[in-house]
Amino acid sequence: MPIQVKRLLIAFALFFIVFFILVYFLFPESWGDIGPYRSLALKEIADKEPKYVDTESCTMCHDSIANLKNDGEHKSINCQTCHGVGYKHVNEPETNKMDIPKGRDFCARCHALNAARPKNIIKQVDVNEHNKGEECVSCHNPHKP
Amino acid sequence: MTIDKNNYSRRDFFKKSGAIAGSVLFASILSPFKPVYAIEEPKGKGKWYGIGIDIDKCIGCASCARACKNENDVPLEPFFFRNWIEQYTITNDGEIKVSSPNGGIDGFKQILPEKDIYKTFFVPKMCNHCAKSPCTQVCPVGASFETEEGLALVDQSYCIGCGYCVQACPYGCRYMHPEKHVVDKCTLCYHRLQKGLDPACMMACPTGARIYGDLHDKNSSIVKFVKENNCVVLKPQLNTGAKLYYNSLSQEVH
């Protein structure tokens, strides 16, 4: 074998050895178990604590309000859609209170008159005309509007 | 290596050409051409998530956008969204106006008097969880990936924050997290799905306009929704294999 070829072969061999050593140390754990990614990342994402609790956690204590709501037109709305996330309140109900939204703007999020809102799905009022200056909750019970 | 032009006969030329053509043909038999499907067949046998949005039921309250921000620690200031709502208004003159004040969270105001409006409707937007997602294909380090359930996720401890995927997503569904300096996007609340809970946006929707489920399961709500309605995906010409199905979507939406 000519000396040039020999030298080239040695150079290639060294390159591949260094390459595979680097690959061995630089590739993270669990890479390629399922696909071309770290499968441990799935576990990391899945481990996050949910902030919205399931509705049963609400009805366990507040069953009378839940029953009232489930009889009315707001029955399809989850408690936490209006009252905010419940994970703190479930653990420490005394220190972490839920939101009690007030004000016309809050109701207007859904009920303000807008041509884009399908009329058969949602009842709408002109917020600028309908009983100006009054709080919505002074006439309508939000749990049974 | 040089070819001696004087001794290179026509016979040699045909011989060599035949050998090259033959070996190319042989190689193509060894690895046959793979057909390109409009929607790629899922690899696993497990769940294969799809999402449906019933535009006829959306009232534009943005409860979904608010719930997503609360659940997933998305920065509250504008322009960081995992999902948001747009209001399309088409005037009688044919002009198309799109408004999305703070992703819909600040509430929608009807921008034109009703007599000037030809058509107006809300379009909730979120990650399409594409089967052939352009965003995961461009990631240089393999931090963006598709799971076997058909969800496009980001490995945030491995992302280098180059932002290439943000540009690659044709639906604008990714953003750079201002504090973590990595890319963040909709996970279809993977952490909730794994615990048997509904994703936050699905849970918060007051009218049931958002539907999700297993596309493999013939009895799931999403299969029923796609079957019973004339559903389309956004930008089908890009062949992303989007799995976010809209019911009665106007073709003005892009």
PDB file of C-alpha atoms in Angstrom, chain B residues 18-208:
ATOM      1  CA  GLY B  18     -26.293   0.448 -19.950  1.00  0.00           C
ATOM      2  CA  ALA B  19     -24.434  -0.381 -16.757  1.00  0.00           C
ATOM      3  CA  ILE B  20     -25.288   2.981 -15.167  1.00  0.00           C
ATOM      4  CA  ALA B  21     -28.963   2.793 -16.201  1.00  0.00           C
ATOM      5  CA  GLY B  22     -29.168  -0.800 -14.997  1.00  0.00           C
ATOM      6  CA  SER B  23     -27.692  -0.030 -11.598  1.00  0.00           C
ATOM      7  CA  VAL B  24     -30.015   2.966 -11.109  1.00  0.00           C
ATOM      8  CA  LEU B  25     -32.984   0.723 -11.930  1.00  0.00           C
ATOM      9  CA  PHE B  26     -31.695  -1.943  -9.542  1.00  0.00           C
ATOM     10  CA  ALA B  27     -31.261   0.623  -6.776  1.00  0.00           C
ATOM     11  CA  SER B  28     -34.809   1.892  -7.293  1.00  0.00           C
ATOM     12  CA  ILE B  29     -36.137  -1.665  -6.928  1.00  0.00           C
ATOM     13  CA  LEU B  30     -34.237  -2.030  -3.665  1.00  0.00           C
ATOM     14  CA  SER B  31     -35.784   1.190  -2.331  1.00  0.00           C
ATOM     15  CA  PRO B  32     -39.071   1.768  -4.167  1.00  0.00           C
ATOM     16  CA  PHE B  33     -40.481   5.265  -4.475  1.00  0.00           C
ATOM     17  CA  LYS B  34     -42.608   6.094  -1.487  1.00  0.00           C
ATOM     18  CA  PRO B  35     -46.085   7.444  -2.284  1.00  0.00           C
ATOM     19  CA  VAL B  36     -46.916  10.902  -0.898  1.00  0.00           C
ATOM     20  CA  TYR B  37     -50.163  10.949   1.056  1.00  0.00           C
ATOM     21  CA  ALA B  38     -52.318  14.044   1.535  1.00  0.00           C
ATOM     22  CA  ILE B  39     -52.483  13.108   5.214  1.00  0.00           C
ATOM     23  CA  GLU B  40     -49.734  10.899   6.503  1.00  0.00           C
ATOM     24  CA  GLU B  41     -50.752   7.639   8.046  1.00  0.00           C
ATOM     25  CA  PRO B  42     -49.995   7.659  11.755  1.00  0.00           C
ATOM     26  CA  LYS B  43     -47.186   5.389  12.848  1.00  0.00           C
ATOM     27  CA  GLY B  44     -48.601   4.204  16.166  1.00  0.00           C
ATOM     28  CA  LYS B  45     -51.795   2.308  16.830  1.00  0.00           C
ATOM     29  CA  GLY B  46     -52.690   4.445  19.845  1.00  0.00           C
ATOM     30  CA  LYS B  47     -54.463   7.777  19.975  1.00  0.00           C
ATOM     31  CA  TRP B  48     -54.184  10.228  17.119  1.00  0.00           C
ATOM     32  CA  TYR B  49     -55.483  13.589  18.233  1.00  0.00           C
ATOM     33  CA  GLY B  50     -57.499  15.935  16.068  1.00  0.00           C
ATOM     34  CA  ILE B  51     -59.263  19.184  16.911  1.00  0.00           C
ATOM     35  CA  GLY B  52     -62.518  20.608  15.605  1.00  0.00           C
ATOM     36  CA  ILE B  53     -63.896  24.143  15.776  1.00  0.00           C
ATOM     37  CA  ASP B  54     -67.569  24.783  15.188  1.00  0.00           C
ATOM     38  CA  ILE B  55     -67.606  28.371  13.895  1.00  0.00           C
ATOM     39  CA  ASP B  56     -71.409  28.427  14.029  1.00  0.00           C
ATOM     40  CA  LYS B  57     -71.181  28.142  17.806  1.00  0.00           C
ATOM     41  CA  CYS B  58     -68.261  30.482  18.546  1.00  0.00           C
ATOM     42  CA  ILE B  59     -69.439  33.659  20.319  1.00  0.00           C
ATOM     43  CA  GLY B  60     -65.998  35.259  20.485  1.00  0.00           C
ATOM     44  CA  CYS B  61     -65.826  35.473  24.278  1.00  0.00           C
ATOM     45  CA  ALA B  62     -62.125  34.446  24.269  1.00  0.00           C
ATOM     46  CA  SER B  63     -62.602  32.258  27.329  1.00  0.00           C
ATOM     47  CA  CYS B  64     -60.380  29.756  25.538  1.00  0.00           C
ATOM     48  CA  ALA B  65     -57.550  32.262  25.099  1.00  0.00           C
ATOM     49  CA  ARG B  66     -57.819  33.369  28.735  1.00  0.00           C
ATOM     50  CA  ALA B  67     -57.923  29.802  30.031  1.00  0.00           C
ATOM     51  CA  CYS B  68     -54.879  28.877  27.957  1.00  0.00           C
ATOM     52  CA  LYS B  69     -52.858  31.783  29.332  1.00  0.00           C
ATOM     53  CA  ASN B  70     -53.815  30.864  32.906  1.00  0.00           C
ATOM     54  CA  GLU B  71     -53.126  27.166  32.514  1.00  0.00           C
ATOM     55  CA  ASN B  72     -49.849  27.360  30.658  1.00  0.00           C
ATOM     56  CA  ASP B  73     -48.151  30.455  32.162  1.00  0.00           C
ATOM     57  CA  VAL B  74     -48.238  32.309  28.854  1.00  0.00           C
ATOM     58  CA  PRO B  75     -47.118  35.958  29.355  1.00  0.00           C
ATOM     59  CA  LEU B  76     -50.219  38.110  29.806  1.00  0.00           C
ATOM     60  CA  GLU B  77     -49.130  41.026  27.619  1.00  0.00           C
ATOM     61  CA  PRO B  78     -50.286  41.015  23.984  1.00  0.00           C
ATOM     62  CA  PHE B  79     -48.641  39.098  21.165  1.00  0.00           C
ATOM     63  CA  PHE B  80     -47.815  36.030  23.220  1.00  0.00           C
ATOM     64  CA  PHE B  81     -50.535  33.542  22.425  1.00  0.00           C
ATOM     65  CA  ARG B  82     -50.958  29.824  22.183  1.00  0.00           C
ATOM     66  CA  ASN B  83     -54.496  30.374  20.946  1.00  0.00           C
ATOM     67  CA  TRP B  84     -56.465  33.485  20.028  1.00  0.00           C
ATOM     68  CA  ILE B  85     -59.604  34.649  18.250  1.00  0.00           C
ATOM     69  CA  GLU B  86     -59.953  36.764  15.130  1.00  0.00           C
ATOM     70  CA  GLN B  87     -63.069  38.567  13.990  1.00  0.00           C
ATOM     71  CA  TYR B  88     -63.495  38.661  10.238  1.00  0.00           C
ATOM     72  CA  THR B  89     -65.716  41.404   8.869  1.00  0.00           C
ATOM     73  CA  ILE B  90     -66.526  41.473   5.169  1.00  0.00           C
ATOM     74  CA  THR B  91     -68.113  44.713   4.033  1.00  0.00           C
ATOM     75  CA  ASN B  92     -70.718  45.110   1.310  1.00  0.00           C
ATOM     76  CA  ASP B  93     -67.884  46.427  -0.897  1.00  0.00           C
ATOM     77  CA  GLY B  94     -66.035  43.136  -0.521  1.00  0.00           C
ATOM     78  CA  GLU B  95     -63.336  44.506   1.742  1.00  0.00           C
ATOM     79  CA  ILE B  96     -62.057  42.034   4.344  1.00  0.00           C
ATOM     80  CA  LYS B  97     -61.189  43.370   7.800  1.00  0.00           C
ATOM     81  CA  VAL B  98     -59.600  41.225  10.495  1.00  0.00           C
ATOM     82  CA  SER B  99     -59.468  42.389  14.084  1.00  0.00           C
ATOM     83  CA  SER B 100     -58.098  40.649  17.139  1.00  0.00           C
ATOM     84  CA  PRO B 101     -57.692  43.095  20.058  1.00  0.00           C
ATOM     85  CA  ASN B 102     -55.194  41.375  22.370  1.00  0.00           C
ATOM     86  CA  GLY B 103     -56.145  38.063  20.807  1.00  0.00           C
ATOM     87  CA  GLY B 104     -59.784  38.722  21.681  1.00  0.00           C
ATOM     88  CA  ILE B 105     -59.095  38.882  25.415  1.00  0.00           C
ATOM     89  CA  ASP B 106     -59.940  42.611  25.575  1.00  0.00           C
ATOM     90  CA  GLY B 107     -63.351  41.881  24.050  1.00  0.00           C
ATOM     91  CA  PHE B 108     -64.582  42.530  20.529  1.00  0.00           C
ATOM     92  CA  LYS B 109     -66.230  45.757  19.434  1.00  0.00           C
ATOM     93  CA  GLN B 110     -68.283  45.692  16.266  1.00  0.00           C
ATOM     94  CA  ILE B 111     -66.184  47.984  14.069  1.00  0.00           C
ATOM     95  CA  LEU B 112     -68.852  48.794  11.438  1.00  0.00           C
ATOM     96  CA  PRO B 113     -72.590  49.535  11.585  1.00  0.00           C
ATOM     97  CA  GLU B 114     -74.637  46.488  10.760  1.00  0.00           C
ATOM     98  CA  LYS B 115     -75.946  47.910   7.459  1.00  0.00           C
ATOM     99  CA  ASP B 116     -72.402  48.015   5.994  1.00  0.00           C
ATOM    100  CA  ILE B 117     -71.593  44.416   6.925  1.00  0.00           C
ATOM    101  CA  TYR B 118     -72.036  41.673   4.388  1.00  0.00           C
ATOM    102  CA  LYS B 119     -70.798  38.955   6.689  1.00  0.00           C
ATOM    103  CA  THR B 120     -68.968  38.738  10.000  1.00  0.00           C
ATOM    104  CA  PHE B 121     -67.840  35.822  12.130  1.00  0.00           C
ATOM    105  CA  PHE B 122     -65.227  34.742  14.659  1.00  0.00           C
ATOM    106  CA  VAL B 123     -62.366  32.379  13.869  1.00  0.00           C
ATOM    107  CA  PRO B 124     -60.554  30.831  16.838  1.00  0.00           C
ATOM    108  CA  LYS B 125     -57.007  29.905  15.947  1.00  0.00           C
ATOM    109  CA  MET B 126     -54.501  27.601  17.570  1.00  0.00           C
ATOM    110  CA  CYS B 127     -51.848  25.046  16.685  1.00  0.00           C
ATOM    111  CA  ASN B 128     -53.049  22.714  13.924  1.00  0.00           C
ATOM    112  CA  HIS B 129     -50.899  19.842  15.239  1.00  0.00           C
ATOM    113  CA  CYS B 130     -50.024  19.001  11.654  1.00  0.00           C
ATOM    114  CA  ALA B 131     -49.163  15.455  10.655  1.00  0.00           C
ATOM    115  CA  LYS B 132     -46.385  16.774   8.426  1.00  0.00           C
ATOM    116  CA  SER B 133     -45.591  19.855  10.454  1.00  0.00           C
ATOM    117  CA  PRO B 134     -43.204  22.320   8.787  1.00  0.00           C
ATOM    118  CA  CYS B 135     -42.126  23.616  12.206  1.00  0.00           C
ATOM    119  CA  THR B 136     -40.693  20.330  13.456  1.00  0.00           C
ATOM    120  CA  GLN B 137     -38.916  19.677  10.180  1.00  0.00           C
ATOM    121  CA  VAL B 138     -36.761  22.806  10.404  1.00  0.00           C
ATOM    122  CA  CYS B 139     -35.549  22.418  13.998  1.00  0.00           C
ATOM    123  CA  PRO B 140     -31.750  22.133  13.828  1.00  0.00           C
ATOM    124  CA  VAL B 141     -31.365  20.342  17.175  1.00  0.00           C
ATOM    125  CA  GLY B 142     -34.428  18.085  17.262  1.00  0.00           C
ATOM    126  CA  ALA B 143     -36.109  20.023  20.057  1.00  0.00           C
ATOM    127  CA  SER B 144     -39.382  20.292  18.125  1.00  0.00           C
ATOM    128  CA  PHE B 145     -40.981  16.964  17.456  1.00  0.00           C
ATOM    129  CA  GLU B 146     -44.206  15.130  16.738  1.00  0.00           C
ATOM    130  CA  THR B 147     -45.312  12.577  19.263  1.00  0.00           C
ATOM    131  CA  GLU B 148     -46.882   9.269  18.335  1.00  0.00           C
ATOM    132  CA  GLU B 149     -50.247  10.777  19.338  1.00  0.00           C
ATOM    133  CA  GLY B 150     -49.855  13.374  16.591  1.00  0.00           C
ATOM    134  CA  LEU B 151     -49.009  16.342  18.817  1.00  0.00           C
ATOM    135  CA  ALA B 152     -46.284  18.814  17.865  1.00  0.00           C
ATOM    136  CA  LEU B 153     -44.351  19.572  21.055  1.00  0.00           C
ATOM    137  CA  VAL B 154     -41.250  21.510  22.082  1.00  0.00           C
ATOM    138  CA  ASP B 155     -38.512  20.110  24.314  1.00  0.00           C
ATOM    139  CA  GLN B 156     -37.834  23.377  26.127  1.00  0.00           C
ATOM    140  CA  SER B 157     -34.731  22.192  27.963  1.00  0.00           C
ATOM    141  CA  TYR B 158     -33.145  21.320  24.622  1.00  0.00           C
ATOM    142  CA  CYS B 159     -34.380  24.223  22.448  1.00  0.00           C
ATOM    143  CA  ILE B 160     -31.624  26.688  21.567  1.00  0.00           C
ATOM    144  CA  GLY B 161     -34.066  29.517  20.814  1.00  0.00           C
ATOM    145  CA  CYS B 162     -33.065  30.131  17.210  1.00  0.00           C
ATOM    146  CA  GLY B 163     -36.660  30.881  16.252  1.00  0.00           C
ATOM    147  CA  TYR B 164     -36.509  29.096  12.931  1.00  0.00           C
ATOM    148  CA  CYS B 165     -39.701  27.160  13.698  1.00  0.00           C
ATOM    149  CA  VAL B 166     -41.522  30.404  14.542  1.00  0.00           C
ATOM    150  CA  GLN B 167     -40.909  31.481  10.958  1.00  0.00           C
ATOM    151  CA  ALA B 168     -41.653  28.054   9.522  1.00  0.00           C
ATOM    152  CA  CYS B 169     -45.143  27.726  11.008  1.00  0.00           C
ATOM    153  CA  PRO B 170     -47.566  28.941   8.323  1.00  0.00           C
ATOM    154  CA  TYR B 171     -50.276  29.506  10.931  1.00  0.00           C
ATOM    155  CA  GLY B 172     -48.262  31.722  13.294  1.00  0.00           C
ATOM    156  CA  CYS B 173     -48.835  29.418  16.227  1.00  0.00           C
ATOM    157  CA  ARG B 174     -45.426  29.650  17.902  1.00  0.00           C
ATOM    158  CA  TYR B 175     -43.824  32.451  19.868  1.00  0.00           C
ATOM    159  CA  MET B 176     -40.546  33.117  21.612  1.00  0.00           C
ATOM    160  CA  HIS B 177     -41.015  33.122  25.374  1.00  0.00           C
ATOM    161  CA  PRO B 178     -39.663  36.480  26.629  1.00  0.00           C
ATOM    162  CA  GLU B 179     -38.257  35.081  29.900  1.00  0.00           C
ATOM    163  CA  LYS B 180     -37.290  31.525  29.067  1.00  0.00           C
ATOM    164  CA  HIS B 181     -35.846  32.575  25.653  1.00  0.00           C
ATOM    165  CA  VAL B 182     -37.083  29.339  24.122  1.00  0.00           C
ATOM    166  CA  VAL B 183     -39.996  28.633  21.827  1.00  0.00           C
ATOM    167  CA  ASP B 184     -43.385  27.980  23.355  1.00  0.00           C
ATOM    168  CA  LYS B 185     -46.517  26.635  21.697  1.00  0.00           C
ATOM    169  CA  CYS B 186     -49.786  24.798  22.208  1.00  0.00           C
ATOM    170  CA  THR B 187     -49.309  21.288  23.589  1.00  0.00           C
ATOM    171  CA  LEU B 188     -53.057  20.527  23.507  1.00  0.00           C
ATOM    172  CA  CYS B 189     -52.455  20.610  27.296  1.00  0.00           C
ATOM    173  CA  TYR B 190     -50.435  17.390  27.119  1.00  0.00           C
ATOM    174  CA  HIS B 191     -50.023  17.463  30.915  1.00  0.00           C
ATOM    175  CA  ARG B 192     -53.804  17.475  31.309  1.00  0.00           C
ATOM    176  CA  LEU B 193     -54.469  14.835  28.653  1.00  0.00           C
ATOM    177  CA  GLN B 194     -52.061  12.452  30.369  1.00  0.00           C
ATOM    178  CA  LYS B 195     -54.012  12.897  33.631  1.00  0.00           C
ATOM    179  CA  GLY B 196     -57.371  12.320  31.941  1.00  0.00           C
ATOM    180  CA  LEU B 197     -58.436  15.983  31.982  1.00  0.00           C
ATOM    181  CA  ASP B 198     -59.678  18.012  29.010  1.00  0.00           C
ATOM    182  CA  PRO B 199     -57.385  20.723  27.598  1.00  0.00           C
ATOM    183  CA  ALA B 200     -57.996  24.100  29.271  1.00  0.00           C
ATOM    184  CA  CYS B 201     -59.478  25.761  26.162  1.00  0.00           C
ATOM    185  CA  MET B 202     -61.899  22.885  25.562  1.00  0.00           C
ATOM    186  CA  MET B 203     -62.967  22.987  29.200  1.00  0.00           C
ATOM    187  CA  ALA B 204     -63.489  26.753  29.225  1.00  0.00           C
ATOM    188  CA  CYS B 205     -65.555  27.056  26.035  1.00  0.00           C
ATOM    189  CA  PRO B 206     -69.108  27.921  27.162  1.00  0.00           C
ATOM    190  CA  THR B 207     -70.861  26.864  23.949  1.00  0.00           C
ATOM    191  CA  GLY B 208     -69.037  23.659  23.069  1.00  0.00           C
TER     192      GLY B 208
END
